[in-house]
Tab-separated table of C-alpha atoms in Angstrom:
chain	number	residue	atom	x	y	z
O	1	UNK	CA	0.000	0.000	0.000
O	2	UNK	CA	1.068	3.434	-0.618
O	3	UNK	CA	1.303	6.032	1.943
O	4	UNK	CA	-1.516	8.500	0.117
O	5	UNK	CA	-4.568	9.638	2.293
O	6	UNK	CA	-6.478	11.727	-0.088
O	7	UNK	CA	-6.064	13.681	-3.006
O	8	UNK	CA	-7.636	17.278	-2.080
O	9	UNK	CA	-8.472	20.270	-4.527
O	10	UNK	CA	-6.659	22.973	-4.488
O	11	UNK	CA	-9.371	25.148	-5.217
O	12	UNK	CA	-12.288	24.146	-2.869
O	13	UNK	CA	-10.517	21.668	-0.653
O	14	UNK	CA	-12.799	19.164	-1.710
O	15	UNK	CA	-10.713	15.411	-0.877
O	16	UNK	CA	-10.625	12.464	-2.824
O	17	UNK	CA	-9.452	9.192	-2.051
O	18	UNK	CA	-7.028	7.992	-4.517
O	19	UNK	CA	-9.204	5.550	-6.658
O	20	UNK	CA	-11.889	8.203	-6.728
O	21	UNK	CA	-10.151	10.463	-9.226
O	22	UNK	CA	-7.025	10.419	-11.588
O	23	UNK	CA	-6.058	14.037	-12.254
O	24	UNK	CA	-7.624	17.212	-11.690
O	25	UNK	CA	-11.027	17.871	-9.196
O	26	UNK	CA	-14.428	17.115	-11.359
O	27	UNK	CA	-15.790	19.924	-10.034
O	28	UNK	CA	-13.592	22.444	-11.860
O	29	UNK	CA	-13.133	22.936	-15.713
O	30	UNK	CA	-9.749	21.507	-17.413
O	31	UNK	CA	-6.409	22.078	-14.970
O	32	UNK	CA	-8.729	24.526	-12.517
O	33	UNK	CA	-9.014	22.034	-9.828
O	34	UNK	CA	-5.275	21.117	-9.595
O	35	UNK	CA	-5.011	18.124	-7.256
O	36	UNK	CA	-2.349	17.982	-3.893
O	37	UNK	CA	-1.132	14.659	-2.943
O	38	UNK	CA	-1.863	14.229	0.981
O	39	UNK	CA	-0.083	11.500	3.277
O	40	UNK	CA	-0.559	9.587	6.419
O	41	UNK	CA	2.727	10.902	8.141
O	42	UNK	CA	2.129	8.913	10.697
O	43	UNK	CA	2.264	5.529	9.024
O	44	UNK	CA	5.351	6.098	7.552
O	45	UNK	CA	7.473	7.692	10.304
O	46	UNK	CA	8.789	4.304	11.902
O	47	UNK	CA	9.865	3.599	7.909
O	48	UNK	CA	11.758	6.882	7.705
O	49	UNK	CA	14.313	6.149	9.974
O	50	UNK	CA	15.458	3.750	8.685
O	51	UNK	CA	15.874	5.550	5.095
O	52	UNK	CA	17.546	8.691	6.558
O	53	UNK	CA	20.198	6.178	8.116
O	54	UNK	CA	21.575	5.175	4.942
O	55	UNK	CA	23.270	7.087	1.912
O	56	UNK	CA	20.735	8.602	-0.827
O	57	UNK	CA	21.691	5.850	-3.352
O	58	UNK	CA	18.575	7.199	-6.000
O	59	UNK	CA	15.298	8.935	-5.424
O	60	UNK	CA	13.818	5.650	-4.143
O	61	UNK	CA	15.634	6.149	-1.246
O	62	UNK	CA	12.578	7.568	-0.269
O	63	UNK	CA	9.933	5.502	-1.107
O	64	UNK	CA	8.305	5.013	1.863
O	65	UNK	CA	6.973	8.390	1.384
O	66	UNK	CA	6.343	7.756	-2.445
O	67	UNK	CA	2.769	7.104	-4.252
O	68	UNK	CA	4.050	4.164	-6.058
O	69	UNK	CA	2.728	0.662	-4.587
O	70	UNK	CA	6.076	-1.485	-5.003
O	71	UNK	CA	8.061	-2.181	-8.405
O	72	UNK	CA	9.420	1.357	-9.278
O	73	UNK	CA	10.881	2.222	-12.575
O	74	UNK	CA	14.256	2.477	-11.573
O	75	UNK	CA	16.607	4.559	-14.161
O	76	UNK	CA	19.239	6.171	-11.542
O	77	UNK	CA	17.102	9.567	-10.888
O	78	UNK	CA	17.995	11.379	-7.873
O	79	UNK	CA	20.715	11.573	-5.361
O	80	UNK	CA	23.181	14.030	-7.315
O	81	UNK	CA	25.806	15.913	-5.834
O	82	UNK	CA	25.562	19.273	-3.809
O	83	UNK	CA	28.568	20.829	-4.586
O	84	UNK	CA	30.678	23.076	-3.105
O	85	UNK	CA	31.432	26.114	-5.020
O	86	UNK	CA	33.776	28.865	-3.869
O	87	UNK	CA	34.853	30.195	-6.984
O	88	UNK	CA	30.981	30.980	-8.126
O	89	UNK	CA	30.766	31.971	-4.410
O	90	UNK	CA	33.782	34.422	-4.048
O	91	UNK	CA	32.201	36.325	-7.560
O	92	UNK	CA	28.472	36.297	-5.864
O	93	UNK	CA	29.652	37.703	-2.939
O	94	UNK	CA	27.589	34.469	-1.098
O	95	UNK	CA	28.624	31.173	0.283
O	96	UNK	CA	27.385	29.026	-2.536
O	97	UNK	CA	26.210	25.434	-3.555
O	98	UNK	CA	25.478	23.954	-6.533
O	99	UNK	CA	22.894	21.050	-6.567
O	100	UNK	CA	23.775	19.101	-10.035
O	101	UNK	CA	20.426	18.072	-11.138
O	102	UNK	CA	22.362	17.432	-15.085
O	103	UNK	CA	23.226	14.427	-14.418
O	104	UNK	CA	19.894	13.148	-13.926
O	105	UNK	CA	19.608	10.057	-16.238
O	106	UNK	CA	18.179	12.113	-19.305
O	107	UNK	CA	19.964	15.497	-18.076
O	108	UNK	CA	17.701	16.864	-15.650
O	109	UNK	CA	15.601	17.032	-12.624
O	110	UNK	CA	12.362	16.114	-14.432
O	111	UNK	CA	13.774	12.760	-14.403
O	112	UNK	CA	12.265	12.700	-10.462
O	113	UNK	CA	8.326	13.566	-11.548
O	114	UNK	CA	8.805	10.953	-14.659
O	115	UNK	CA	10.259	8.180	-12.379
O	116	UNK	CA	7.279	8.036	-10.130
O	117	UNK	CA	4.690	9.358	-13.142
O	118	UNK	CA	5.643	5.967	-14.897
O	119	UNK	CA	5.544	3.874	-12.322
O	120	UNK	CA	1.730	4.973	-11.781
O	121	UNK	CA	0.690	4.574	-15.374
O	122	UNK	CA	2.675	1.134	-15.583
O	123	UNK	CA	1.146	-0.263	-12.230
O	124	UNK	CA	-2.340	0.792	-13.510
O	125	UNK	CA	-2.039	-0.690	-16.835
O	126	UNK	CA	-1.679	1.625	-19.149
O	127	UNK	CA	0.587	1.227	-22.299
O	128	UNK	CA	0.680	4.919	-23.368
O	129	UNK	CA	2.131	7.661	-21.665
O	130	UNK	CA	2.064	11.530	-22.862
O	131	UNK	CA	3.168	15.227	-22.201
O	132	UNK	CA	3.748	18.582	-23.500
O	133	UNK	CA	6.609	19.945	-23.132
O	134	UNK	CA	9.478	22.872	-23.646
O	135	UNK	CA	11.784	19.791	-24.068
O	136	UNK	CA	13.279	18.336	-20.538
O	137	UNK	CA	10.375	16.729	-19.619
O	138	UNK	CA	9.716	15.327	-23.316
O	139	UNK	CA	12.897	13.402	-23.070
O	140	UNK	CA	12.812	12.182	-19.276
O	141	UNK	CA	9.033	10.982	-19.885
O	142	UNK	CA	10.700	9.685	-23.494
O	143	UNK	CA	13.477	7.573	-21.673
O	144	UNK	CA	11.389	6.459	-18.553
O	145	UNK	CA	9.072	5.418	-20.702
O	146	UNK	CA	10.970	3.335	-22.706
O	147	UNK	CA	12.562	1.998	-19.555
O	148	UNK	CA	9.199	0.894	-18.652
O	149	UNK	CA	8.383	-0.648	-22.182
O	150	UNK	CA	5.319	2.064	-22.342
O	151	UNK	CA	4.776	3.722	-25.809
O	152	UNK	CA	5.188	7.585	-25.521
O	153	UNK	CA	3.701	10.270	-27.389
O	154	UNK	CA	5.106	13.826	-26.807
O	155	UNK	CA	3.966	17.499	-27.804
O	156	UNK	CA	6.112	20.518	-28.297
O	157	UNK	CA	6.001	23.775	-29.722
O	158	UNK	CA	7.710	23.641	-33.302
O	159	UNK	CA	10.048	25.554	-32.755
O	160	UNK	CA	12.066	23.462	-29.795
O	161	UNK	CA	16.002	23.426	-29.730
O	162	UNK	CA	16.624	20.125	-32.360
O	163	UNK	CA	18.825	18.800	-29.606
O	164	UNK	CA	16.323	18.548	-26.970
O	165	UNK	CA	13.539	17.118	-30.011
O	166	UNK	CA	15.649	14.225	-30.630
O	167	UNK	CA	16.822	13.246	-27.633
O	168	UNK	CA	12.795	11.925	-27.214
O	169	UNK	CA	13.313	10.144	-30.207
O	170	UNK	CA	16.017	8.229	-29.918
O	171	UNK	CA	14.426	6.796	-26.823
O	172	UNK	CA	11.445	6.216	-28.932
O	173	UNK	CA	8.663	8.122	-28.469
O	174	UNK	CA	6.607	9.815	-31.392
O	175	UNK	CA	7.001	13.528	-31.262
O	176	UNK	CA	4.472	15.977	-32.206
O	177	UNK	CA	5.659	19.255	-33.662
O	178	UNK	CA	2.391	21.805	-32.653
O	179	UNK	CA	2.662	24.886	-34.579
O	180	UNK	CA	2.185	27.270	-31.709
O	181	UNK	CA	3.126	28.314	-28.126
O	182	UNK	CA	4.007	25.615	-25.039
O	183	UNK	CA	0.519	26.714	-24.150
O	184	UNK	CA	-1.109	25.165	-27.169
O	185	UNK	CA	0.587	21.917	-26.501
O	186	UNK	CA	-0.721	21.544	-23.486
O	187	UNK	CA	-4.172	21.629	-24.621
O	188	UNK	CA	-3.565	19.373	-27.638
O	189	UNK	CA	-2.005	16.873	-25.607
O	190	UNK	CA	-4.730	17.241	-22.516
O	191	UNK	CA	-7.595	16.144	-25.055
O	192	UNK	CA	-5.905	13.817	-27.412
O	193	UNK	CA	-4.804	11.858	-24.237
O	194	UNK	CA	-8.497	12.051	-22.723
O	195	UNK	CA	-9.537	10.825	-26.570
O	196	UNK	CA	-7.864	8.092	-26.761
O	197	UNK	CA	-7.056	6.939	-22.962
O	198	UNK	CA	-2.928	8.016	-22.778
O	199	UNK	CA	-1.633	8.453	-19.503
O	200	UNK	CA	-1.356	12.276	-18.664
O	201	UNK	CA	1.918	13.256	-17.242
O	202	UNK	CA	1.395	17.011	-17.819
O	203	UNK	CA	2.473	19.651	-15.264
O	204	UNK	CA	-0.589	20.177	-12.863
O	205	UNK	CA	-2.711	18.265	-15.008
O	206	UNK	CA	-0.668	14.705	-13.291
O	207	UNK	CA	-0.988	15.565	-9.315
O	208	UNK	CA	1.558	12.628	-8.915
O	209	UNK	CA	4.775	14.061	-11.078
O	210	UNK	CA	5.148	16.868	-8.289
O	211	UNK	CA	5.419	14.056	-5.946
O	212	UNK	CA	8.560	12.931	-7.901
O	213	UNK	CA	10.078	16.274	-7.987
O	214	UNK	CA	9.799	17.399	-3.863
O	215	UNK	CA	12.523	14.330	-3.616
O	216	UNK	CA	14.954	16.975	-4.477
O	217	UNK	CA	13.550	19.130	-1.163
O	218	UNK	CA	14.003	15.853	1.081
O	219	UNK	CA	17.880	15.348	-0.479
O	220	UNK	CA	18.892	19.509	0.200
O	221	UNK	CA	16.757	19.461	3.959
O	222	UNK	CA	19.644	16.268	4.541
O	223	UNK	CA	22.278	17.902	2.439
O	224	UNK	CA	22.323	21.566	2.956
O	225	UNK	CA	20.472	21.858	6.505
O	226	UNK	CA	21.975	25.626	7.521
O	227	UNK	CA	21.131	27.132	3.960
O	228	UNK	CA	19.249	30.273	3.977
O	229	UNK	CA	18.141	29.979	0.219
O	230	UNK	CA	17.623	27.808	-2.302
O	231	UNK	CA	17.250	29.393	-5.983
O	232	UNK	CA	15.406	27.818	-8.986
O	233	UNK	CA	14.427	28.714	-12.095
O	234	UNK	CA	10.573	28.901	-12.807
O	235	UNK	CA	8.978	28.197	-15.964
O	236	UNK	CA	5.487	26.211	-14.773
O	237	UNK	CA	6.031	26.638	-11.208
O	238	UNK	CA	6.116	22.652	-11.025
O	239	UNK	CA	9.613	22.403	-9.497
O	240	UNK	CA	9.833	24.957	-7.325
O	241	UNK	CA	6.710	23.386	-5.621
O	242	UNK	CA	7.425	20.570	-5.307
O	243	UNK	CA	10.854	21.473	-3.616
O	244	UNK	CA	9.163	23.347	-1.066
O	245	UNK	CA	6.739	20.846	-0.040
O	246	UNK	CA	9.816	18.310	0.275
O	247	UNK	CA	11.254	20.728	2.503
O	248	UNK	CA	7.944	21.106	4.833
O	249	UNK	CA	7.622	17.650	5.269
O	250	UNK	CA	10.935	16.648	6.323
O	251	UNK	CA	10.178	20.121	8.953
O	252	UNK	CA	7.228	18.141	9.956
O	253	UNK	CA	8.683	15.375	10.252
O	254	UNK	CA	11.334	16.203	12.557
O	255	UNK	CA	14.591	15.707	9.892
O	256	UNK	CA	15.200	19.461	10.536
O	257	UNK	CA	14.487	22.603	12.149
O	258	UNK	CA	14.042	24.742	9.772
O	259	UNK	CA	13.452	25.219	6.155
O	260	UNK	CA	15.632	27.957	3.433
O	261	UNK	CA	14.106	30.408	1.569
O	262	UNK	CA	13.418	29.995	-1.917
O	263	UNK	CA	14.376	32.636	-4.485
O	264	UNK	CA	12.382	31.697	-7.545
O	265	UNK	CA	13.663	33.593	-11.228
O	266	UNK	CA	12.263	33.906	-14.210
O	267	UNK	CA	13.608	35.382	-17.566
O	268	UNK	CA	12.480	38.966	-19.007
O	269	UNK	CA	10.700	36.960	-21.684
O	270	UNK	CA	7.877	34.968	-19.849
O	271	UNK	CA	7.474	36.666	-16.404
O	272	UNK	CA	3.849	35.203	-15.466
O	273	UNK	CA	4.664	33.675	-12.156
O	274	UNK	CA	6.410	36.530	-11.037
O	275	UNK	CA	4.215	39.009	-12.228
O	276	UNK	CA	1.576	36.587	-9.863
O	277	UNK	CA	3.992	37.191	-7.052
O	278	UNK	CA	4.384	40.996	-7.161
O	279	UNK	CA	0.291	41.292	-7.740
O	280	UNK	CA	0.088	39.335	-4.238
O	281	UNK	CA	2.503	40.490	-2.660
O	282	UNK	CA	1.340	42.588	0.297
O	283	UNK	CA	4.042	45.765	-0.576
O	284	UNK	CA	3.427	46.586	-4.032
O	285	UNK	CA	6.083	49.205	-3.829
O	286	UNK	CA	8.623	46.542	-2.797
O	287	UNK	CA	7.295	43.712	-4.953
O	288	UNK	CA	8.211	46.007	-8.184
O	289	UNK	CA	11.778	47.104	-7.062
O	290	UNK	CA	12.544	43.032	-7.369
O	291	UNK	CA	13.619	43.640	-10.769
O	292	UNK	CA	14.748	46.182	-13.583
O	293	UNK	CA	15.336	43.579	-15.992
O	294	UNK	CA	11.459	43.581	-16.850
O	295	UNK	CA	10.576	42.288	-20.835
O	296	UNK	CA	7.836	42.293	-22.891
O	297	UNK	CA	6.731	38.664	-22.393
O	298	UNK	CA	7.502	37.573	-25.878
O	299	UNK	CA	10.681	34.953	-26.259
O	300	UNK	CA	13.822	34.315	-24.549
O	301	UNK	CA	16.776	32.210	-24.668
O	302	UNK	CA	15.746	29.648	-21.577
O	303	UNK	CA	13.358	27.814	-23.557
O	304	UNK	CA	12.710	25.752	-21.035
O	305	UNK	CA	11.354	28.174	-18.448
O	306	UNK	CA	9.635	29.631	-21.641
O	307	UNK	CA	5.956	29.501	-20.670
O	308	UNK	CA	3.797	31.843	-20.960
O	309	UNK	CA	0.686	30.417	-19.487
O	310	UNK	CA	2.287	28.388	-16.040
O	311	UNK	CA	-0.541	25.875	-14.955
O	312	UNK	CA	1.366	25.558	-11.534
O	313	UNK	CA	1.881	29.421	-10.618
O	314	UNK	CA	-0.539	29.435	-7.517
O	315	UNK	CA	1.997	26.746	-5.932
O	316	UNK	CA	5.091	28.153	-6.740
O	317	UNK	CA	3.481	31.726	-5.271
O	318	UNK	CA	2.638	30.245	-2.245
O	319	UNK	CA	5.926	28.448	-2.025
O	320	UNK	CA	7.956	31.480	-2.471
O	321	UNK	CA	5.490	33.104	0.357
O	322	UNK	CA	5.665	30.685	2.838
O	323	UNK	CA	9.058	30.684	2.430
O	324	UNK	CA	9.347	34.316	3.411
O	325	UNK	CA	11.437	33.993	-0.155
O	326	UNK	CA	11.269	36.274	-3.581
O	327	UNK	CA	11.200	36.451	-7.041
O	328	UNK	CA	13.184	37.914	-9.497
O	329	UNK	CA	13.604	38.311	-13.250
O	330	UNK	CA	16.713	38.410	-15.063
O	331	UNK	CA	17.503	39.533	-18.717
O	332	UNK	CA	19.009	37.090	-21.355
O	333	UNK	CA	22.126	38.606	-21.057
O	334	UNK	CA	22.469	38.202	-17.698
O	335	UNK	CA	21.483	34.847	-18.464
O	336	UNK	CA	24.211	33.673	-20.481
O	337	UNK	CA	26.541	35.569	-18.171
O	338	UNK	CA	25.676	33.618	-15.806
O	339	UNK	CA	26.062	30.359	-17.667
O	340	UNK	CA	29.838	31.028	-18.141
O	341	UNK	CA	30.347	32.031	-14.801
O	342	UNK	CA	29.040	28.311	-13.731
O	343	UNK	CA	30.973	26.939	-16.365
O	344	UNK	CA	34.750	28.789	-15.656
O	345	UNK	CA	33.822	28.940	-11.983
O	346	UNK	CA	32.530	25.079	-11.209
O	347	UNK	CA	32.721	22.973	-14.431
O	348	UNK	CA	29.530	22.482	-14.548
O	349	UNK	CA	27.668	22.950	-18.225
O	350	UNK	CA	24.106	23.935	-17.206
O	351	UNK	CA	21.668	25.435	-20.390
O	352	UNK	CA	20.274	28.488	-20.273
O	353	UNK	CA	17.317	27.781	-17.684
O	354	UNK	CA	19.641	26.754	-15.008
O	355	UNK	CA	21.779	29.577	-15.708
O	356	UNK	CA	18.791	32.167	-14.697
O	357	UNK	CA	19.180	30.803	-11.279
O	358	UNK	CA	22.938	32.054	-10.986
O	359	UNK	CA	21.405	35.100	-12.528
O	360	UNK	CA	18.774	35.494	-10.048
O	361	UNK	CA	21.243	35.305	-7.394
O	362	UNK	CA	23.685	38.013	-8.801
O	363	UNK	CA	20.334	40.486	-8.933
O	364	UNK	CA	18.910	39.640	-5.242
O	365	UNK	CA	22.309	40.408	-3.724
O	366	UNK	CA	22.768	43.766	-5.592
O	367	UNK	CA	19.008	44.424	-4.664
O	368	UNK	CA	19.869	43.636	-1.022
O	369	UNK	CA	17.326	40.654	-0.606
O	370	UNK	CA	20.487	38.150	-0.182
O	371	UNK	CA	22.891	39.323	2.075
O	372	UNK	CA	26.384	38.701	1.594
O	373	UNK	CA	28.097	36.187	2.734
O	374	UNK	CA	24.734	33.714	3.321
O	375	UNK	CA	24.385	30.457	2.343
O	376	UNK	CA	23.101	29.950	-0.945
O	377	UNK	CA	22.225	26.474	-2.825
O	378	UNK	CA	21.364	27.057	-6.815
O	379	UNK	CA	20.078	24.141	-8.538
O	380	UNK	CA	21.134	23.294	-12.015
O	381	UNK	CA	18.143	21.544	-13.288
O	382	UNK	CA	19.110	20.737	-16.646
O	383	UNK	CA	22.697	20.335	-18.727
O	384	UNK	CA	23.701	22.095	-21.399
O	385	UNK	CA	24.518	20.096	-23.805
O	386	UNK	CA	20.774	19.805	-24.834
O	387	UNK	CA	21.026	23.797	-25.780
O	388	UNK	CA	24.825	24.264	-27.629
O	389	UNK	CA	23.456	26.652	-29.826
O	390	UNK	CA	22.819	28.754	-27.112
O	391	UNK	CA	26.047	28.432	-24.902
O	392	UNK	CA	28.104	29.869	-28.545
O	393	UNK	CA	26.626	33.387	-27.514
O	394	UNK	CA	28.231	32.757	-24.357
O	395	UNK	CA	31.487	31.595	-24.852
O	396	UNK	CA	34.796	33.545	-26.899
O	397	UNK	CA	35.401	32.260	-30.768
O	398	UNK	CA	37.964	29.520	-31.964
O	399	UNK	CA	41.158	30.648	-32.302
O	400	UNK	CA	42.755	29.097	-35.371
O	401	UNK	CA	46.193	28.293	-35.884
O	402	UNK	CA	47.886	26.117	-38.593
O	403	UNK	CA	49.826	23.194	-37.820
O	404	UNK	CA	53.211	25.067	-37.604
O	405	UNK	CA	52.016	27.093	-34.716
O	406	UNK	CA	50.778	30.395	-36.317
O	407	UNK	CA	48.087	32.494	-35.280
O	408	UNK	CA	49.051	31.495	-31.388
O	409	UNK	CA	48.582	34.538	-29.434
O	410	UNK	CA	51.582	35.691	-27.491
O	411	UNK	CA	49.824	35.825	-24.041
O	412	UNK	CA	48.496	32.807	-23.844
């Protein structure tokens, strides 16, 4: 048995119990009743000692406190490294941590929500799994999938980075090309799966791939117990979410005292969870000094935080406020600033997405919000070597020389 109690709307607080209902609450339209996973903390306390006494070999570490009723998919998801990073630190002015979600199985952390995601639609029979998707999620539902031996049908705007539309493919899985925004995909995918019976992993649509994804809150509450932030990028909101509520629970449960604040950053191009923040933010005044680097909402370079319509922003909003944390947006220069800096600081190769995080941390301390010298984990969610096309703007040219030597510059 798994250690879910109910299923309750986020909405109207209406609960379910799990066989009752599969994604979102009936009594709301589409993804308006988004679902929230609720446990009997109780049952599984006596189980959780024993898992915190051990290393974090893989996200089922943890899955005592995991929806999934035995017989995981198991492709090496979770427990990465928390790393140490002085260098990044020393030009941040913080005392920083890197949490290396790349080398998640297919390259980032949306391998945690498609590790448990599968092994729902696998234990309840279904053959078909599907998603939309700015392109990490396509290719951890992709490889999971074929893991699982579960066909896998995928939607993305047309215009995704060709590395991170055939990374999907080579695991397998039919992709669909939509000629419009992330947005658009979404919907197409929400009604063809309804159509013909797929198994929905979409962001808020699927209350049980958030479940995957707070896995990385339970791994930085053991890891990084004294930090006073935690940054992420947000592009649906999922993510950061789910973080936090790994972090409350292992409060509740007594693993530690406290929790971090999160600093959640978007890009100047797609601002909407932000833009949510500031508008409920009790001190408008404050809320719009978070950031200069304001766009106009129409494209940037971290196409995977690229959404413009983020089914998830009321949880990532209240994350960030119960947090006592902040938002911030960052322009696509700073961006790719930032994803050298991680690069020549670390050696880590993050894209463009993860990069905003490093970004986001550069702005709060300027603005004050971090203070110097605090403890500050970012997490690289994704690697960059789905995005190359986008690390050239950030990196110097090739400097040719022939054979003989010439061309060498003198100060090298």
């Amino acid at each position: 048995m798994t250690p879910v109690e109910a299923l309750a709307c986020e909405r109207c607080g209406r609960r379910y119990a799990p066989a009752d209902v599969e994604y979102t609450c009936p009594e709301h339209d589409g993804v308006g009743g988004i679902l929230d996973v609720r446990y009997d903390y109780d049952a599984v306390s006596d189980e959780l000692a024993g898992v915190l006494d051990g290393p974090t070999g893989d996200l089922w570490t943890y899955e005592p406190l995991l929806p999934v009723d035995g017989d995981p998919v198991r492709l090496g998801a979770g427990g990465t490294d928390l790393l140490d990073a002085p260098a990044l630190g020393d030009a941040l002015g913080v005392d920083a941590l890197v949490k290396n979600e790349t080398t998640n199985p297919t390259g980032s952390n949306k391998d945690r929500g498609s590790a448990v995601a599968v092994s729902r639609a696998r234990q309840q029979g279904h053959d078909t799994v599907a998603c939309a998707s700015t392109g990490n999620a396509a290719a951890s539902l992709a490889g999971y999938a074929a893991r699982a031996d579960l066909d896998c049908r995928i939607f993305v705007p047309a215009d995704l980075p060709e590395a991170k539309a055939v990374q999907p493919r080579l695991y397998g899985a039919t992709v669909l090309g939509v000629d419009g925004t992330y947005a658009d995909a979404y919907e197409l995918c929400r009604e063809v799966s309804a159509e013909r019976g797929w198994y929905n992993r979409n962001a808020a649509m699927n209350p049980y791939a958030v479940e995957g994804k707070r896995t990385l809150g339970f791994e930085l509450a053991e890891e990084a117990p004294d930090a006073d932030w935690v940054a992420m990028p947000m592009g649906n909101g999922c993510s950061l979410a789910g973080v936090w509520k790994g972090l409350r629970e292992f409060e509740r449960l007594g693993v530690v005292d406290d929790t971090p604040r999160l600093l959640g950053v978007q890009a100047a191009g797609a601002t909407a969870i932000y833009d949510r923040f500031v508008a409920e933010s009790d001190d408008s005044d404050a809320a719009g000094s978070r950031s200069e680097e304001r766009g106009d909402g129409e494209d940037t370079t971290a196409d995977s935080i690229d959404v413009g319509v983020p089914h998830n922003a009321g949880k990532a909003c209240r994350a960030l406020a119960e947090s006592g944390g902040d938002a911030v947006v960052v322009s696509d220069e700073a961006i790719l600033d930032a994803q050298r800096l991680l690069g020549e600081c670390e050696g880590v190769f993050a894209e463009p997405a993860s990069a905003a995080a490093v970004a986001g941390i550069h702005a709060a301390v300027e603005r004050g919000t971090i203070a110097p010298g605090e403890r500050v984990v970012t997490v690289a969610t994704g690697t960059g070597l789905k995005d190359s096309a986008s690390a050239r703007e950030a990196v110097d040219d090739v400097i040719s020389v022939d054979a003989a030597g010439q061309g060498l510059p003198e100060d090298l």
